[in-house]
Amino acid sequence: MSILLLPASCGTTTEITNTDSQHIVPQQSEHGSGAPAVIDTLCCNGSPRVVVTGFEPFGGRRLNRSWEAVRRLPPSPGRETRQLPVAYGRLSDEVAGLGSQQPHALLLVGECPARSVAVEQVALNVVDTNRADNSQQKPARETLLPEAPLALRASWDARAVALRMAAAGIPASPSFHAGTYACNAALFLALATLGAQTRVGFLHVPYQRWPRGIRLSVLVKAIEIALDSLVAASISMPPARERTTCS
């Protein structure tokens, strides 16, 4: 993501430790990966009902940790993975395309300079950056969707998701908002355009490799837990348009 060198891009986070989550027990699936079989049951007539995205490399880097983690997810008949561009001008169409199969859940994953996985709570209707994207665009103080509210909530309880990750030994924190860069833009567009029928969540993963960062195998586990939580939300929560937006 274009937020790599901008520490504020992950928003303000609250660290969650294993001590905080001693009463939280991650659900285990028959696959042993932390994602329950309910994900597979949402697949109908071969259509992918869960979509997971990562971002392409940017800023001259060869790899993006978000995509490296997403592409290592084990195959599932109810899951599709896609790579999103780090280009503001293309994001709107790309995000709209994610809803073509009307998935029950959409999990977006980006990278940032945090030391733990950041579980995003809110997306802002703002794009503002001092670093060009991969199309050399550098929007400043712009609105993503003029008729949309200032902010939209993600389709999960971010603190509960972070607690589940911490209980599984994964450093994780709820993040108040996803910044004002391409990661945030993708999340806001997804909530605004797909939120009526799709539950949407966003994870920021640390961009640094092990040992400074988190192992890819652990990031994959974090994504599985996030998917579990998001699919559960798709069953128990009303669509985003029926919930209160942020003012």
Tab-separated table of C-alpha atoms in Angstrom, residues 51-233:
chain	number	residue	atom	x	y	z
A	51	VAL	CA	-13.449	-12.713	-1.348
A	52	VAL	CA	-10.047	-11.858	0.129
A	53	THR	CA	-7.820	-9.187	-1.387
A	54	GLY	CA	-4.253	-7.992	-1.006
A	55	PHE	CA	-2.437	-5.146	-2.743
A	56	GLU	CA	0.184	-5.044	-5.462
A	57	PRO	CA	3.729	-3.845	-4.640
A	58	PHE	CA	4.325	-0.108	-4.733
A	59	GLY	CA	7.030	2.476	-4.244
A	60	GLY	CA	9.663	0.456	-6.084
A	61	ARG	CA	9.309	-2.607	-3.845
A	62	ARG	CA	9.096	-6.091	-5.350
A	63	LEU	CA	6.651	-7.529	-2.814
A	64	ASN	CA	3.656	-6.447	-0.760
A	65	ARG	CA	3.228	-8.412	2.456
A	66	SER	CA	-0.546	-8.218	2.241
A	67	TRP	CA	-0.633	-10.078	-1.069
A	68	GLU	CA	2.125	-12.469	-0.014
A	69	ALA	CA	-0.054	-13.523	2.918
A	70	VAL	CA	-3.341	-13.634	0.980
A	71	ARG	CA	-1.960	-15.767	-1.830
A	72	ARG	CA	-0.801	-18.356	0.721
A	73	LEU	CA	-4.333	-19.021	1.966
A	74	PRO	CA	-5.272	-22.681	1.474
A	75	PRO	CA	-7.698	-23.329	-1.401
A	76	SER	CA	-11.374	-23.340	-0.546
A	77	PRO	CA	-14.428	-23.817	-2.816
A	78	GLY	CA	-16.097	-20.849	-1.134
A	79	ARG	CA	-13.182	-18.428	-1.403
A	80	GLU	CA	-11.656	-16.213	-4.089
A	81	THR	CA	-8.476	-14.156	-3.754
A	82	ARG	CA	-7.682	-11.051	-5.785
A	83	GLN	CA	-4.944	-8.455	-5.976
A	84	LEU	CA	-5.925	-4.777	-5.877
A	85	PRO	CA	-3.936	-1.967	-7.520
A	86	VAL	CA	-2.223	0.786	-5.575
A	87	ALA	CA	-3.780	3.337	-7.918
A	88	TYR	CA	-6.607	5.627	-6.831
A	89	GLY	CA	-8.000	6.012	-10.349
A	90	ARG	CA	-8.556	2.259	-10.706
A	91	LEU	CA	-9.790	1.398	-7.227
A	92	SER	CA	-13.434	2.326	-7.745
A	93	ASP	CA	-13.938	-0.065	-10.673
A	94	GLU	CA	-11.805	-2.771	-9.081
A	95	VAL	CA	-13.758	-2.662	-5.836
A	96	ALA	CA	-17.081	-2.627	-7.669
A	97	GLY	CA	-15.935	-5.738	-9.528
A	98	LEU	CA	-15.450	-7.564	-6.250
A	99	GLY	CA	-19.213	-7.560	-5.802
A	100	SER	CA	-19.967	-9.205	-9.141
A	101	GLN	CA	-20.557	-12.573	-7.448
A	102	GLN	CA	-22.413	-10.994	-4.504
A	103	PRO	CA	-20.097	-12.482	-1.865
A	104	HIS	CA	-21.313	-12.811	1.686
A	105	ALA	CA	-18.043	-11.426	3.012
A	106	LEU	CA	-15.154	-9.342	1.693
A	107	LEU	CA	-11.877	-9.118	3.600
A	108	LEU	CA	-9.376	-6.547	2.380
A	109	VAL	CA	-5.766	-6.788	3.546
A	110	GLY	CA	-3.108	-4.082	3.254
A	111	GLU	CA	0.318	-3.434	4.720
A	112	CYS	CA	1.569	-0.696	7.020
A	113	PRO	CA	4.512	0.034	9.334
A	114	ALA	CA	2.803	-1.198	12.485
A	115	ARG	CA	4.346	-3.952	14.615
A	116	SER	CA	1.093	-5.853	15.044
A	117	VAL	CA	-1.925	-6.720	12.913
A	118	ALA	CA	-4.318	-3.750	12.881
A	119	VAL	CA	-8.034	-4.597	12.761
A	120	GLU	CA	-9.745	-1.578	11.220
A	121	GLN	CA	-12.968	-0.150	12.613
A	122	VAL	CA	-13.785	2.848	10.401
A	123	ALA	CA	-13.182	4.047	6.834
A	124	LEU	CA	-13.091	7.774	6.020
A	125	ASN	CA	-14.575	9.465	2.963
A	126	VAL	CA	-11.253	11.239	2.457
A	127	VAL	CA	-8.141	10.678	0.377
A	128	ASP	CA	-5.096	12.736	1.287
A	129	THR	CA	-1.486	11.762	0.627
A	130	ASN	CA	1.933	13.283	0.007
A	131	ARG	CA	3.201	10.158	-1.779
A	132	ALA	CA	2.284	9.248	-5.353
A	133	ASP	CA	0.551	5.954	-6.096
A	134	ASN	CA	1.640	3.546	-8.840
A	135	SER	CA	-0.067	5.772	-11.434
A	136	GLN	CA	1.808	8.796	-10.110
A	137	GLN	CA	-1.362	10.336	-8.724
A	138	LYS	CA	-1.068	12.254	-5.467
A	139	PRO	CA	-4.549	13.424	-4.398
A	140	ALA	CA	-4.780	15.843	-1.492
A	141	ARG	CA	-7.824	16.679	0.636
A	142	GLU	CA	-10.234	15.022	-1.786
A	143	THR	CA	-13.572	13.313	-1.146
A	144	LEU	CA	-14.017	9.776	-2.403
A	145	LEU	CA	-17.813	9.862	-2.824
A	146	PRO	CA	-19.418	13.349	-2.603
A	147	GLU	CA	-22.873	12.093	-1.599
A	148	ALA	CA	-21.615	9.605	0.997
A	149	PRO	CA	-21.164	10.222	4.748
A	150	LEU	CA	-17.853	11.248	6.251
A	151	ALA	CA	-17.203	7.777	7.635
A	152	LEU	CA	-18.535	4.216	7.578
A	153	ARG	CA	-18.061	1.435	10.089
A	154	ALA	CA	-16.591	-1.925	9.153
A	155	SER	CA	-18.907	-4.944	9.470
A	156	TRP	CA	-17.378	-6.417	12.595
A	157	ASP	CA	-16.414	-5.795	16.197
A	158	ALA	CA	-12.723	-4.961	15.660
A	159	ARG	CA	-11.817	-5.310	19.330
A	160	ALA	CA	-13.348	-8.786	19.505
A	161	VAL	CA	-11.466	-9.825	16.357
A	162	ALA	CA	-8.188	-8.517	17.792
A	163	LEU	CA	-8.838	-10.369	21.036
A	164	ARG	CA	-9.346	-13.623	19.154
A	165	MET	CA	-6.060	-13.114	17.339
A	166	ALA	CA	-4.255	-12.323	20.579
A	167	ALA	CA	-5.700	-15.481	22.147
A	168	ALA	CA	-4.137	-17.401	19.252
A	169	GLY	CA	-0.751	-15.822	19.962
A	170	ILE	CA	-0.900	-13.228	17.190
A	171	PRO	CA	0.031	-9.608	18.020
A	172	ALA	CA	-3.087	-7.622	17.117
A	173	SER	CA	-4.726	-4.272	17.878
A	174	PRO	CA	-8.042	-2.618	17.011
A	175	SER	CA	-7.369	0.458	14.875
A	176	PHE	CA	-9.690	3.459	15.008
A	177	HIS	CA	-9.530	4.161	11.267
A	178	ALA	CA	-7.644	3.052	8.176
A	179	GLY	CA	-5.869	6.340	7.416
A	180	THR	CA	-6.462	8.531	4.355
A	181	TYR	CA	-4.571	6.597	1.703
A	182	ALA	CA	-5.297	3.784	-0.751
A	183	CYS	CA	-6.076	1.173	1.929
A	184	ASN	CA	-8.706	3.447	3.422
A	185	ALA	CA	-10.025	4.307	-0.040
A	186	ALA	CA	-10.566	0.630	-0.851
A	187	LEU	CA	-12.330	0.004	2.465
A	188	PHE	CA	-14.608	3.036	2.170
A	189	LEU	CA	-15.540	2.250	-1.444
A	190	ALA	CA	-16.295	-1.350	-0.502
A	191	LEU	CA	-18.508	-0.364	2.421
A	192	ALA	CA	-20.303	2.303	0.394
A	193	THR	CA	-20.901	0.249	-2.760
A	194	LEU	CA	-21.101	-3.344	-1.524
A	195	GLY	CA	-22.208	-2.936	2.080
A	196	ALA	CA	-25.900	-3.543	1.372
A	197	GLN	CA	-25.278	-7.228	0.627
A	198	THR	CA	-21.683	-7.901	1.702
A	199	ARG	CA	-19.973	-7.725	5.102
A	200	VAL	CA	-16.656	-5.924	4.745
A	201	GLY	CA	-13.569	-5.899	6.947
A	202	PHE	CA	-9.985	-4.690	6.654
A	203	LEU	CA	-6.702	-5.869	8.172
A	204	HIS	CA	-3.414	-3.991	8.086
A	205	VAL	CA	-0.439	-6.351	8.391
A	206	PRO	CA	3.128	-5.286	9.257
A	207	TYR	CA	5.216	-4.730	6.139
A	208	GLN	CA	8.486	-5.920	7.685
A	209	ARG	CA	9.622	-9.500	7.244
A	210	TRP	CA	10.515	-11.879	10.024
A	211	PRO	CA	12.363	-11.454	12.401
A	212	ARG	CA	11.508	-7.734	12.491
A	213	GLY	CA	7.951	-8.398	11.464
A	214	ILE	CA	5.504	-11.299	11.705
A	215	ARG	CA	5.981	-14.594	9.899
A	216	LEU	CA	3.817	-15.073	6.804
A	217	SER	CA	2.391	-18.289	8.275
A	218	VAL	CA	1.167	-16.290	11.278
A	219	LEU	CA	-0.336	-13.612	9.024
A	220	VAL	CA	-2.206	-16.350	7.163
A	221	LYS	CA	-3.592	-17.549	10.495
A	222	ALA	CA	-4.652	-13.978	11.327
A	223	ILE	CA	-6.493	-13.745	8.008
A	224	GLU	CA	-8.261	-17.042	8.692
A	225	ILE	CA	-9.440	-15.791	12.082
A	226	ALA	CA	-10.584	-12.521	10.493
A	227	LEU	CA	-12.530	-14.458	7.863
A	228	ASP	CA	-14.151	-16.563	10.563
A	229	SER	CA	-15.263	-13.417	12.386
A	230	LEU	CA	-16.460	-11.713	9.216
A	231	VAL	CA	-18.489	-14.699	8.044
A	232	ALA	CA	-20.037	-14.931	11.503
A	233	ALA	CA	-20.928	-11.248	11.160
